[in-house]
Each structure stands twice: as C-alpha cells, then as structure tokens.
Tab-separated table of C-alpha atoms and ligand atoms in Angstrom:
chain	number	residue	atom	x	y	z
A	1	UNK	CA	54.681	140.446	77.302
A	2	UNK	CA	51.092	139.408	75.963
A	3	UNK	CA	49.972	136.125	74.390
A	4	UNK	CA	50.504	137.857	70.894
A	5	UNK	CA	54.108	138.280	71.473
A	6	UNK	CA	54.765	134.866	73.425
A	7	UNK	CA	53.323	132.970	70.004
A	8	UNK	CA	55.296	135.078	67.558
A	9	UNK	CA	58.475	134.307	69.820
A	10	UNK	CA	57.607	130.874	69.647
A	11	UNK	CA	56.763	130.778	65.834
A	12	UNK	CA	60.365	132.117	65.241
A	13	UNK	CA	61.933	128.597	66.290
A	14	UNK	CA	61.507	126.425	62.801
A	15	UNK	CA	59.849	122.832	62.922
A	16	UNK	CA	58.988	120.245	60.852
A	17	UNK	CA	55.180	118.811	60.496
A	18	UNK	CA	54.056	115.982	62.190
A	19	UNK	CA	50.325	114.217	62.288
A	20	UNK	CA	49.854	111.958	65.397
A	21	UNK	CA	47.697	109.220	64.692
A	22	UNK	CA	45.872	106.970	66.922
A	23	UNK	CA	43.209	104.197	66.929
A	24	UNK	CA	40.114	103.707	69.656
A	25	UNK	CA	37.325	100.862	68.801
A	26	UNK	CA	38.422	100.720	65.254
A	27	UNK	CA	38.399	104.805	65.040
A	28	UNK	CA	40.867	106.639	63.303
A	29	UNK	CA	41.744	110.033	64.655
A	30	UNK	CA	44.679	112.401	62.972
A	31	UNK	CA	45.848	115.543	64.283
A	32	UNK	CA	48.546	117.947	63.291
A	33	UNK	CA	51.327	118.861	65.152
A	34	UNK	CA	54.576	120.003	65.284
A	35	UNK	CA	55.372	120.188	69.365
A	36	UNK	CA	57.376	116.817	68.399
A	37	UNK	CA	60.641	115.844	69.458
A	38	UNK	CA	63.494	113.155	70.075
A	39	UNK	CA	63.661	111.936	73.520
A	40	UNK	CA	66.189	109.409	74.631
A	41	UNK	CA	68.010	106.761	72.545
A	42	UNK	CA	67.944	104.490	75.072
A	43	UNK	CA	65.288	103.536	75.431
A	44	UNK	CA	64.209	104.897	72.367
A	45	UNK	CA	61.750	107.830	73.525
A	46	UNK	CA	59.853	110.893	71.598
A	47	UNK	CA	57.698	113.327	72.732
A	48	UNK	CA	54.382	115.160	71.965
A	49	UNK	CA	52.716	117.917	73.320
A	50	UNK	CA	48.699	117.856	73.109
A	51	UNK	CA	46.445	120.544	73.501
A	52	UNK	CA	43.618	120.091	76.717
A	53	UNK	CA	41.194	121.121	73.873
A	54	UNK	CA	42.266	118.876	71.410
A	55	UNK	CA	39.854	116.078	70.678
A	56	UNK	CA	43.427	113.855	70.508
A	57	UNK	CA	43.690	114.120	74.237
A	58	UNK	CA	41.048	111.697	74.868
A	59	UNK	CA	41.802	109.187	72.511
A	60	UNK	CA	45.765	108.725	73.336
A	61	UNK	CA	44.671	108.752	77.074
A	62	UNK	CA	42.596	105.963	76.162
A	63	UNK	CA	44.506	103.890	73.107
A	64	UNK	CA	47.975	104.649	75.077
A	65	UNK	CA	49.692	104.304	71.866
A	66	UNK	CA	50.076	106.757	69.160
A	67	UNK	CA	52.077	107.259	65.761
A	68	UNK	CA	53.884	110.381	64.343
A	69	UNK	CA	54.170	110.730	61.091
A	70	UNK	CA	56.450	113.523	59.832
A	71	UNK	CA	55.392	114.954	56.653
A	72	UNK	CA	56.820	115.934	53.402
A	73	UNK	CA	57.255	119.118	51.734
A	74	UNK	CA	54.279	117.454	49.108
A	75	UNK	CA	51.796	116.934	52.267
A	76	UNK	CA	50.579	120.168	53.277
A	77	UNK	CA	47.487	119.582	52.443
A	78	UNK	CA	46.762	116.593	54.468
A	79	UNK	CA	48.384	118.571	57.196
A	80	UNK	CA	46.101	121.439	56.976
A	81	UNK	CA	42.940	118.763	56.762
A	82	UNK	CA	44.364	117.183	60.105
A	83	UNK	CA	44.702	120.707	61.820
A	84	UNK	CA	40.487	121.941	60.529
A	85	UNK	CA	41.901	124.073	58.134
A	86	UNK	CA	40.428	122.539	55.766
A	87	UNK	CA	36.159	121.950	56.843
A	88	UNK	CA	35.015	119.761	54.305
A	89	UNK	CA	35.331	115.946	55.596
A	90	UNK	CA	37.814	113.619	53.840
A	91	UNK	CA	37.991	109.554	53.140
A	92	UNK	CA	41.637	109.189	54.085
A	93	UNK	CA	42.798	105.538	53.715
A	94	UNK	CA	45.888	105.109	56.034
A	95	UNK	CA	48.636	102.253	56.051
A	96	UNK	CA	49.204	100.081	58.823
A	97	UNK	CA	52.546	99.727	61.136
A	98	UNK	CA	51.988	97.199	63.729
A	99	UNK	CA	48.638	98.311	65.864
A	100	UNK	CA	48.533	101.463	64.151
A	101	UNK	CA	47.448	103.745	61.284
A	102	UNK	CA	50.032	106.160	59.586
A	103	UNK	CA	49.703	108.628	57.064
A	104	UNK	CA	50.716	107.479	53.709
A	105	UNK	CA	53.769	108.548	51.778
A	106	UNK	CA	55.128	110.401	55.255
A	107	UNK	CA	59.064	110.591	55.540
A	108	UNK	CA	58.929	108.637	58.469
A	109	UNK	CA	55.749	106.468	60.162
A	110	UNK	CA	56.747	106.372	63.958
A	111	UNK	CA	54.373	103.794	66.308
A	112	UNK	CA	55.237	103.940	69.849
A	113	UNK	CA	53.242	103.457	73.174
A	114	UNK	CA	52.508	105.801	75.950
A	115	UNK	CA	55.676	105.146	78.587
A	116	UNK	CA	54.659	108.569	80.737
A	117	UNK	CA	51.962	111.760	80.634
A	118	UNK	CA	52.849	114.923	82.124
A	119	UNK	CA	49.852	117.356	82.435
A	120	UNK	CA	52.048	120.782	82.128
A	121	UNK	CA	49.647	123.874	81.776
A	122	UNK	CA	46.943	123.566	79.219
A	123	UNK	CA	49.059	121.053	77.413
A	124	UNK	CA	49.746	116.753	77.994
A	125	UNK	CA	53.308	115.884	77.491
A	126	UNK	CA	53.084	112.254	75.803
A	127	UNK	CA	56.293	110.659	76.151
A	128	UNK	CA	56.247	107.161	73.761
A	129	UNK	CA	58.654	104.423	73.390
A	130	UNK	CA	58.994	103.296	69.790
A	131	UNK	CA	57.825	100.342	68.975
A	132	UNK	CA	58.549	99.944	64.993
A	133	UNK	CA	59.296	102.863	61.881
A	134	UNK	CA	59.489	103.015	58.542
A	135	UNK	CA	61.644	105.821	56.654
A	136	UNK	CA	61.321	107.464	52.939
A	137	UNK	CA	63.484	109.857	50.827
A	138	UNK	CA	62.195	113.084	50.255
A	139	UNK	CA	62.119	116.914	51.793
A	140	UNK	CA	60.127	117.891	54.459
A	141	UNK	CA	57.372	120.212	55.432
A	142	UNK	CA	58.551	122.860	57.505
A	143	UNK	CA	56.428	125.900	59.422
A	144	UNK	CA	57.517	128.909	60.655
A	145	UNK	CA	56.078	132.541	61.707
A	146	UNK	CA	52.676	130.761	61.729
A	147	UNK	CA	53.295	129.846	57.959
A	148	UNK	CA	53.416	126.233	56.217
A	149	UNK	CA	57.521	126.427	54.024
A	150	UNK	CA	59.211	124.596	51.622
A	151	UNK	CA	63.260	124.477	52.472
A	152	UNK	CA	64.124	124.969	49.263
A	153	UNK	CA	67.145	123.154	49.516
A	154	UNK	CA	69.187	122.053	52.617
A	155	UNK	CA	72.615	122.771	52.484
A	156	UNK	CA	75.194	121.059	54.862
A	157	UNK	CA	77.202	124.430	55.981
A	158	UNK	CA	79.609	122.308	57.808
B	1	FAD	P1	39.533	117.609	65.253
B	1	FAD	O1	39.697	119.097	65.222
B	1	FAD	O2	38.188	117.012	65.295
B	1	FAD	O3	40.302	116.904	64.046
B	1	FAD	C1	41.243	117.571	63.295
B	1	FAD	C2	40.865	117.444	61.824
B	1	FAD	O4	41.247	116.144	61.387
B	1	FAD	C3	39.363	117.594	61.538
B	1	FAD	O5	39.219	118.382	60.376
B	1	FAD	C4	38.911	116.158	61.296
B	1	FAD	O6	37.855	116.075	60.348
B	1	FAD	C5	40.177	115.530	60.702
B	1	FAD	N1	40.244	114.081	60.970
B	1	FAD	C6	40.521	113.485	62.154
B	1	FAD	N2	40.500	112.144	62.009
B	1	FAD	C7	40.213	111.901	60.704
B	1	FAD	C8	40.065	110.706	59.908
B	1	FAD	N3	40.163	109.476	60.439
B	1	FAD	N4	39.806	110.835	58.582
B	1	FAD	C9	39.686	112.054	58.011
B	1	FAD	N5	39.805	113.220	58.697
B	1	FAD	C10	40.056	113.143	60.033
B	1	FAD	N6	47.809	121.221	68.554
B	1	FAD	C11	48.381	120.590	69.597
B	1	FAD	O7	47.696	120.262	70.574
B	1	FAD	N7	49.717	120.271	69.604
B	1	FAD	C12	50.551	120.600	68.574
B	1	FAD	O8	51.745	120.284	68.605
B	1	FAD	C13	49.974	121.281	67.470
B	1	FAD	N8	50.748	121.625	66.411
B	1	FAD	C14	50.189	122.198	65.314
B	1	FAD	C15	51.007	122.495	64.218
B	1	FAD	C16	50.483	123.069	63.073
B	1	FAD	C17	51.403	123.363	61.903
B	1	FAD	C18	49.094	123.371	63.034
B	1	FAD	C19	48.519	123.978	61.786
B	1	FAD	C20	48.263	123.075	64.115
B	1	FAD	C21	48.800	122.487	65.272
B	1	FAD	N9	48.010	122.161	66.380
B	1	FAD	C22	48.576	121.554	67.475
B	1	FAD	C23	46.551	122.435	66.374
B	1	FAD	C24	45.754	121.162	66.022
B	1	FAD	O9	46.209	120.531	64.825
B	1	FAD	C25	44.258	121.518	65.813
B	1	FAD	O10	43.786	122.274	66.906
B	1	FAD	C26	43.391	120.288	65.596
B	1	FAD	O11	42.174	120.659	64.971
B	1	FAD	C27	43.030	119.561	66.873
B	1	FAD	O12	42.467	118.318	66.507
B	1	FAD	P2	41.446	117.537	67.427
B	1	FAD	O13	42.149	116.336	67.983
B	1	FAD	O14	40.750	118.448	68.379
B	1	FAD	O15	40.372	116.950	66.422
C-alpha cells in the first residue's frame, strides 16, 4: 500500500465541510476541514483533527477554543478560500457566537473550548466541549474522491 492508495481509500468515506474558526489577539484565522466529528453527548464533545503543518495548529493551541462551522451546499467557495485554493486574499466579515467568529450563513455555528489534545502522527486531535450553537435550514456541502458534491437530494431510505 502507498500514500496514493491510503488517500483514495480514505476519500471513498463521504463527509460534510467544515471551517474551524478561531481568534488570537483580535486575529481571525479560518481553515477548512472535514476530519470533524460528534463526540459524546454528555458532556457534549466534538472532535477535529489538525494538520502539524497547518498554520491552525498554533492558534487553537494558543486560543484553546475554536468554532466549526459546517457549510452549505451554496459555500464552496468560502470553503475552497479557507483551504488556499483560492490565492487571492479576501475581506471576510464573520458573525459572532459568544467569544468567537463563525462563518456566516453556515448550517450550523459550533463554539466550544479545548477539553483535551492528542498529538496522533502528523495530526492534533482537538477534542472541544460546546459551549453555544446556532442551526439553519438548508443542504450541505459534501466531498468525496478528493471532489467538492452537491447531494442532490437526501432521501430517507428507511
Ligand atoms: P493558511 O493556509 O494560511 O489559511 C488558509 C486560507 O484561509 C488562506 O488562503 C488564508 O488566506 C485564508 N484565511 C485564513 N484566515 C482568514 C481570514 N481571517 N480572512 C480571510 N481569509 C483567511 N487540513 C487539516 O489539517 N485537517 C482537516 O480536517 C482538513 N480537511 C480538509 C478538507 C477539505 C475539503 C480541504 C479542501 C482541505 C482540508 N484540509 C484539512 C487542508 C487545509 O484546509 C489546508 O491545508 C489549509 O490551507 C491549512 O490552513 P492553515 O491553517 O495552514 O492556514
């Protein structure tokens, strides 16, 4: 097995869109990422996984408190600005929720602070207790094989 075929293994499980937001001396940094998931309801725990090379690592170490913000099927390209795929620099104004900027017009704006880090390979495992949320209508931004998708509909085959 090479690193070729772990990734497209990996790329074959579907996932949403996520950008973690986070705030240092009145900084706002945004990153995508989609290594995101539910934790424990109680208490109320998510998780992220962050890159060693990812500028992001620094800040959460730092803020210890981050946001997720899961993104809508309309959002891709605030995703791809978050992840440098797009170059060219961007004024993004960003709500507030409690201590911390979220993305706009998100499906769901999720603040939490840093309850445990686990350094696991070349990636931190944040693990954050929500704090506060806030929830919208609306489809979401999916990615899969390496690609950005639209479900076009999502049908309950129960
Ligand atoms: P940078 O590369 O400096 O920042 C990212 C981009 O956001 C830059 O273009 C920057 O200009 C812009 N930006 C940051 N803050 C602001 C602001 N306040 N206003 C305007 N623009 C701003 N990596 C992981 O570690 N974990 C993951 O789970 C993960 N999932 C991903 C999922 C997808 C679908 C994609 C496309 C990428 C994913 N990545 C993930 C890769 C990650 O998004 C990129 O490597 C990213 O560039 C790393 O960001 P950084 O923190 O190093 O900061």
């Amino acid at each position: 097995m090479d690193d070729r075929m772990f990734r497209n293994a990996m790329g074959k499980y579907v996932t949403g869109v996520t950008i973690v937001t986070t705030e240092l001396d009145g900084e706002v940094h945004g990153m995508t990422a989609n290594a995101f998931m539910s934790v424990s309801l109680n208490p109320r725990l998510v998780l992220i996984s962050i890159s060693e090379n990812a500028k992001m690592l620094g800040k959460i170490n730092a803020s210890k408190k981050f946001a997720v913000n899961i993104l809508s099927e309309d959002q891709k390209e605030i995703s791809m600005l978050f992840a440098g795929q797009i170059k060219e620099k961007r004024e993004i104004e960003f709500d507030r929720l409690g201590e911390l900027p979220v993305i706009r017009e998100s499906l769901a704006n999720i603040s939490c602070k840093v309850y445990s880090q686990h350094v696991e390979g070349d990636h931190t495992l944040f693990v954050g207790e929500v704090t506060d949320l806030v929830l919208r209508d609306g489809d979401p931004l999916t990615f899969y094989e390496g690609k950005y998708c639209e479900i076009a509909k999502l049908v309950d085959i129960n």
